[in-house]
Amino acid sequence: MTKPCADPTIAMRGGGYYSDNSINAKRVIDATTPLVEEALRGTVSRTSERPYAIADFGAADGGTSLELMRKIVRTLRTACPHRAITLTYTDLPYNDFSALFRRLHGVLHVADAAPLAQEPGVFTFASATSFHRQIFPDETLSFGFSASAMHWLSAKPGLIADHVHAIGATETERASYREQAISDWTAILLARARELVPGVRLVLANLCVDELGRYLGSTAVANLLDTLTQHWRALACANIITEDEYRAGTIQQYYKTVDDFVAPFTDPDSPVSRAGLRLEHVSTMLTPCPYAAQFRHRGDGDAFARAYVPHFRAWSESTFVGALNPRRPEAERAGIIDQFYRAYEADVAGRPEAHWADRVHGLQTIVKAL
Amino acid sequence: MTKPCADPTIAMRGGGYYSDNSINAKRVIDATTPLVEEALRGTVSRTSERPYAIADFGAADGGTSLELMRKIVRTLRTACPHRAITLTYTDLPYNDFSALFRRLHGVLHVADAAPLAQEPGVFTFASATSFHRQIFPDETLSFGFSASAMHWLSAKPGLIADHVHAIGATETERASYREQAISDWTAILLARARELVPGVRLVLANLCVDELGRYLGSTAVANLLDTLTQHWRALACANIITEDEYRAGTIQQYYKTVDDFVAPFTDPDSPVSRAGLRLEHVSTMLTPCPYAAQFRHRGDGDAFARAYVPHFRAWSESTFVGALNPRRPEAERAGIIDQFYRAYEADVAGRPEAHWADRVHGLQTIVKAL
């Protein structure tokens, strides 16, 4: 039995693989820079003797937000040159925190001459406490950031019988996923309300279903989540996995809508409003698939397939590994999972022009009232 | 090239192996409890609105200090029931932080019903910044603890040609190791002086050479470090490793004496004294080998050998792995290292009554002046 929120089946792939294969996730984060700079402007002026405490919630191995964090540090250095800055990266206990720290200290893959963790006056930390709970003591957080993380649910409200994702669930299945997501969203916000210093901000970029019904991968000819389902089902049809394993291939995610994000704020009597959180900014953003753009530029379908598949393998693999019967030998499980993603890769290589994965995010800036 | 203090050859073995095989290290920590309780009594009364911030410097996977940390939390809860407590575990970037967090969250090996990281009002963090540098912002630390860690040097001042440890070095070799250790000790203390809130304390249990010249493993018939050297040399004699690899088997440690620990405090003009640190307590402590005690009780030499060797393999293995030519295939390197420790194990099984490893520590309580 594992603890809630300490589930190996919802971990990003380790060893730095996640960020190495997530340039699209990095593009999203880079695109939030103006919102982040605006949010900081509102709070830097609030001088204090206490360290300026920054959190990246659901940071995986820290690679995709590294450039944004460097920018934040530069902005703060200019505004308050002598104030200590703490940078805390949070994720779940099955995250590869060792890869995170090696990256921050400049010793992952290649030596980094000026690692962020060794900047004077910058102090880096990690926490493995889920963002569904309070991570920092009351009123100690100066700025919170999160990207592509809060669509992960705190628990799996049942399996989705004939799809890998709530987006393709039956109405009944989807209702229970939505209920979990809505209750998680309130819990996430209430935890942040306790952590934030009054007057400071959160900037969130959450994967969503936008006003046009679009979501990650839905804009392509070959919808990413439907294609993933087809290839998973193909393994069941070929008796490579059992029907139980097929059903267990359920990703613990839900893409909220703008209405879902906004609801706790429009009701002045909601727990979130009463806790002092106010929504300052809300928008949606489509980030075009950088892998597909490279393919259109270079025209090499095989190279595209090899680069494209790892970008969702990084966050989906643990679900499918976890869906396999643990009594199968480890090598057999690894073989099945490799076969699964190789089949997807062959599919992409065979009709590269049909595959791309635009990311669709809901952006929010949230302030804790003074 | 690796950064200073980010060297894979000085990492404790991962996956929880370190603490699982370090009951002797845990005994040492348990024995510091009275000193720790005394140090807390002096500081708990200093009420504050800020979180009570505790650090465990050089914590490896956190297992050996877990019971002490629980006691500290209970003591603080009684003294100040509503104050938030932060617990930050520090080690180097090649430490297995994932194992640390899984242990704190109760999902390492077996499920823990009441994991420390999920105690209400307790917030757990990790840092991969070396304790040779400043880890926390100025005056934010309420209590610092460290056990069996600060004998690791920030850099290796050359190789020791014919021994694995400075304890068996030539006079010239040892002088450069001592110089490094003394300079590291000052740097460690100055970093802590900046971090500590005035009036609060550090409790340190550092491996040492005591007033009788004793050190870890020296009290046995088969001196641990000499025996390790013999088995390492045997691999060179049998041409299993090269002469260069033999020489590279140098553990990056130095056992300071009580005089070494005390020196920065007795000189009122030393940087450490000027930074406001005062030595409140100094003593040495010999912790009898718990593995040998079990052997005397049970009389099973083979079982003793199997339990005894992992307890130093946990902290020495990375040195010897790092000493091997990286051009050897990984499996070959692993095979040599296994052969090395198996030979030691056979040696122990052959004459179990000759082997034990009493730990010898210098204890210090240090206060930051108001």
Coordinates of C-alpha atoms in Angstrom, one line a residue, chain B residues 45-326:
Chain B
S45 CA 12.2 29.4 25.4
R46 CA 13.2 32.0 22.9
T47 CA 9.8 32.3 21.4
S48 CA 9.3 33.7 17.9
E49 CA 6.7 33.9 15.3
R50 CA 9.1 32.3 12.8
P51 CA 9.2 28.6 12.1
Y52 CA 11.5 26.6 14.2
A53 CA 14.1 25.5 11.6
I54 CA 16.1 22.4 12.2
A55 CA 18.9 21.1 10.0
D56 CA 20.5 17.7 9.8
F57 CA 23.8 18.3 8.0
G58 CA 25.1 15.3 6.0
A59 CA 22.0 13.2 6.6
A60 CA 22.5 10.7 3.8
D61 CA 19.1 8.9 3.4
G62 CA 17.8 10.2 6.7
G63 CA 17.3 6.8 8.3
T64 CA 19.9 7.0 11.1
S65 CA 18.6 10.3 12.6
L66 CA 14.9 9.6 12.1
E67 CA 14.3 8.6 15.7
L68 CA 16.2 11.6 17.0
M69 CA 14.2 13.9 14.7
R70 CA 11.0 12.4 16.0
K71 CA 12.1 13.1 19.6
I72 CA 13.1 16.7 18.7
V73 CA 9.7 17.2 17.1
R74 CA 7.9 15.9 20.3
T75 CA 10.0 18.1 22.5
L76 CA 9.3 21.2 20.5
R77 CA 5.6 20.3 20.2
T78 CA 5.4 20.2 24.0
A79 CA 7.3 23.5 24.4
C80 CA 5.5 25.4 21.7
P81 CA 2.5 23.5 20.4
H82 CA 1.5 25.9 17.6
R83 CA 4.9 26.8 16.1
A84 CA 5.7 25.4 12.7
I85 CA 8.8 23.2 12.5
T86 CA 10.9 22.8 9.4
L87 CA 13.3 19.9 9.1
T88 CA 15.9 20.2 6.4
Y89 CA 18.1 17.3 5.5
T90 CA 21.3 18.2 3.7
D91 CA 23.8 16.2 1.8
L92 CA 25.7 16.3 -1.5
P93 CA 24.3 16.2 -5.1
Y94 CA 25.2 12.5 -5.5
N95 CA 23.3 11.5 -2.4
D96 CA 20.1 9.5 -3.0
F97 CA 17.6 12.2 -2.1
S98 CA 14.8 10.2 -3.6
A99 CA 15.4 7.5 -1.0
L100 CA 15.6 10.2 1.7
F101 CA 12.2 11.6 0.7
R102 CA 10.6 8.1 0.3
R103 CA 11.7 7.3 3.9
L104 CA 10.4 10.6 5.3
H105 CA 7.1 10.1 3.5
G106 CA 6.8 6.5 4.7
V107 CA 7.1 4.7 1.4
L108 CA 10.6 3.3 1.4
H109 CA 10.7 -0.6 1.7
V110 CA 7.5 -0.8 3.8
A111 CA 4.6 1.5 4.4
D112 CA 5.1 3.7 7.5
A113 CA 1.7 4.5 9.1
A114 CA 2.9 7.8 10.6
P115 CA 5.6 9.2 8.5
L116 CA 7.5 12.2 9.9
A117 CA 6.9 14.2 6.7
Q118 CA 3.2 14.0 7.3
E119 CA 3.1 15.2 10.9
P120 CA 0.8 18.2 11.2
G121 CA 2.9 21.4 11.5
V122 CA 6.1 19.7 10.4
F123 CA 7.5 20.7 7.0
T124 CA 10.4 18.7 5.5
F125 CA 12.9 19.8 2.9
A126 CA 16.3 18.8 1.5
S127 CA 19.3 20.7 0.3
A128 CA 22.2 19.4 -1.8
T129 CA 24.5 22.2 -0.9
S130 CA 27.6 21.1 0.8
F131 CA 27.9 21.9 4.5
H132 CA 31.3 23.4 3.6
R133 CA 29.3 26.3 2.2
Q134 CA 26.3 28.3 3.5
I135 CA 23.1 26.3 3.1
F136 CA 20.5 28.5 4.8
P137 CA 20.0 32.3 4.6
D138 CA 21.5 34.4 7.4
E139 CA 20.0 33.9 10.9
T140 CA 17.2 31.5 9.9
L141 CA 18.4 28.3 11.5
S142 CA 17.0 27.4 15.0
F143 CA 19.0 24.2 15.6
G144 CA 21.7 22.4 13.7
F145 CA 22.7 18.7 14.1
S146 CA 25.3 16.6 12.3
A147 CA 26.6 13.1 12.9
S148 CA 29.4 11.1 11.3
A149 CA 29.6 13.5 8.4
M150 CA 32.1 16.3 8.9
H151 CA 35.2 14.0 8.5
W152 CA 34.4 14.1 4.8
L153 CA 36.7 16.8 3.2
S154 CA 35.6 19.3 0.6
A155 CA 38.5 18.2 -1.7
K156 CA 41.1 15.4 -1.9
P157 CA 44.5 16.9 -1.2
G158 CA 46.3 14.4 -3.3
L159 CA 46.2 10.6 -3.2
I160 CA 47.5 8.4 -0.3
A161 CA 49.9 6.1 -2.0
D162 CA 49.9 3.0 0.2
H163 CA 46.7 3.2 2.4
V164 CA 43.1 3.9 1.8
H165 CA 42.8 6.5 4.6
A166 CA 44.7 9.5 6.0
I167 CA 45.1 7.5 9.2
G168 CA 47.6 5.3 7.4
A169 CA 49.2 8.0 5.3
T170 CA 52.9 9.1 5.3
E171 CA 53.7 12.1 7.4
T172 CA 53.8 14.4 4.3
E173 CA 50.5 13.0 2.9
R174 CA 48.8 13.3 6.3
A175 CA 50.0 16.9 6.7
S176 CA 48.2 18.0 3.6
Y177 CA 45.1 16.1 4.7
R178 CA 45.2 17.8 8.1
E179 CA 45.6 21.2 6.5
Q180 CA 42.5 20.6 4.4
A181 CA 40.6 19.3 7.4
I182 CA 41.5 22.3 9.5
S183 CA 40.6 24.8 6.8
D184 CA 37.3 22.9 6.1
W185 CA 36.5 23.0 9.8
T186 CA 36.8 26.8 9.9
A187 CA 34.7 27.1 6.7
I188 CA 32.0 24.8 8.2
L189 CA 31.8 26.8 11.4
L190 CA 31.7 30.2 9.6
A191 CA 28.9 29.0 7.4
R192 CA 26.9 27.9 10.4
A193 CA 27.7 31.1 12.2
R194 CA 25.9 33.0 9.4
E195 CA 22.9 30.6 9.4
L196 CA 22.2 30.4 13.1
V197 CA 19.8 32.7 14.9
P198 CA 21.7 34.4 17.8
G199 CA 21.3 32.3 21.0
V200 CA 20.8 29.0 19.4
R201 CA 22.9 25.9 19.1
L202 CA 24.6 23.2 17.0
V203 CA 25.2 19.7 18.3
L204 CA 27.8 17.8 16.3
A205 CA 29.0 14.2 16.6
N206 CA 32.1 14.0 14.4
L207 CA 34.2 11.0 13.9
C208 CA 37.6 11.7 15.5
V209 CA 40.9 10.5 16.9
D210 CA 40.3 10.6 20.6
E211 CA 42.6 11.4 23.5
L212 CA 43.9 7.8 23.6
G213 CA 44.6 7.8 19.8
R214 CA 41.5 5.6 19.1
Y215 CA 39.4 6.0 16.0
L216 CA 36.8 4.0 14.1
G217 CA 37.8 0.4 13.9
S218 CA 41.2 0.9 15.5
T219 CA 40.3 -0.9 18.7
A220 CA 39.8 -4.3 17.0
V221 CA 42.4 -7.0 16.5
A222 CA 41.8 -6.4 12.8
N223 CA 41.9 -2.6 12.3
L224 CA 39.1 -1.8 9.9
L225 CA 41.0 0.7 7.7
D226 CA 44.2 -1.4 7.7
T227 CA 42.2 -4.5 6.7
L228 CA 40.4 -2.6 4.0
T229 CA 43.8 -1.5 2.7
Q230 CA 45.1 -5.1 2.7
H231 CA 42.2 -6.3 0.6
W232 CA 42.5 -3.4 -1.8
R233 CA 46.3 -4.1 -2.1
A234 CA 45.5 -7.8 -2.7
L235 CA 43.6 -6.9 -5.8
A236 CA 46.6 -5.0 -7.1
C237 CA 49.0 -7.9 -6.2
A238 CA 46.8 -10.2 -8.2
N239 CA 46.8 -7.8 -11.1
I240 CA 43.0 -7.4 -10.9
I241 CA 43.5 -3.7 -10.5
T242 CA 46.4 -1.5 -11.7
E243 CA 48.8 0.3 -9.5
D244 CA 47.1 3.6 -10.5
E245 CA 43.8 2.2 -9.4
Y246 CA 45.3 1.0 -6.1
R247 CA 46.7 4.4 -5.4
A248 CA 43.4 6.1 -6.3
G249 CA 41.6 4.1 -3.6
T250 CA 41.9 7.0 -1.2
I251 CA 39.0 7.9 1.0
Q252 CA 38.4 11.7 1.1
Q253 CA 38.3 11.8 4.9
Y254 CA 40.3 13.1 7.9
Y255 CA 39.6 12.3 11.6
K256 CA 40.3 15.4 13.6
T257 CA 41.4 15.4 17.2
V258 CA 39.8 17.2 20.1
D259 CA 42.5 19.8 19.9
D260 CA 41.6 20.3 16.2
F261 CA 37.9 20.8 17.1
V262 CA 38.7 23.2 20.0
A263 CA 41.4 25.3 18.4
P264 CA 39.1 27.9 16.6
F265 CA 37.3 28.5 19.9
T266 CA 40.2 29.0 22.2
D267 CA 41.6 31.8 20.2
P268 CA 39.3 34.9 20.8
D269 CA 40.7 36.5 17.6
S270 CA 40.0 33.5 15.3
P271 CA 37.4 34.1 12.5
V272 CA 35.1 31.6 14.3
S273 CA 35.2 33.4 17.6
R274 CA 34.8 36.8 15.9
A275 CA 31.7 35.3 14.1
G276 CA 30.2 34.8 17.6
L277 CA 30.5 31.0 18.0
R278 CA 31.3 29.7 21.5
L279 CA 32.0 26.1 22.4
E280 CA 29.7 25.0 25.3
H281 CA 30.4 21.3 25.4
V282 CA 33.2 19.1 24.2
S283 CA 33.8 15.4 24.9
T284 CA 34.6 12.1 23.1
M285 CA 32.6 9.0 23.0
L286 CA 33.3 5.4 22.0
T287 CA 30.3 3.5 20.7
P288 CA 30.8 -0.2 20.9
C289 CA 30.3 -2.2 17.6
P290 CA 26.7 -3.5 17.7
Y291 CA 27.4 -6.1 15.0
A292 CA 30.2 -7.7 17.1
A293 CA 27.9 -7.6 20.2
Q294 CA 25.3 -9.6 18.2
F295 CA 28.0 -12.1 17.1
R296 CA 29.1 -12.6 20.7
H297 CA 25.5 -13.3 21.6
R298 CA 24.6 -15.5 18.7
G299 CA 28.0 -17.0 17.7
D300 CA 27.3 -17.2 14.0
G301 CA 30.4 -16.0 12.2
D302 CA 28.9 -16.2 8.7
A303 CA 25.9 -14.1 9.7
F304 CA 28.1 -11.6 11.4
A305 CA 30.3 -11.3 8.3
R306 CA 27.3 -10.7 6.1
A307 CA 26.0 -8.0 8.4
Y308 CA 29.3 -6.4 9.3
V309 CA 30.8 -5.8 5.8
P310 CA 27.8 -3.8 4.4
H311 CA 28.1 -1.3 7.3
F312 CA 31.4 0.1 5.9
R313 CA 30.6 -0.8 2.3
A314 CA 27.7 1.8 2.6
W315 CA 30.2 4.7 3.0
S316 CA 33.4 3.3 1.3
E317 CA 32.1 1.7 -1.9
S318 CA 31.8 4.9 -3.9
T319 CA 35.5 5.6 -3.3
F320 CA 36.6 2.3 -4.7
V321 CA 34.2 2.4 -7.6
G322 CA 35.6 5.8 -8.4
A323 CA 39.2 4.5 -8.2
L324 CA 38.7 2.1 -11.0
N325 CA 39.5 3.1 -14.6
P326 CA 36.2 4.4 -16.1

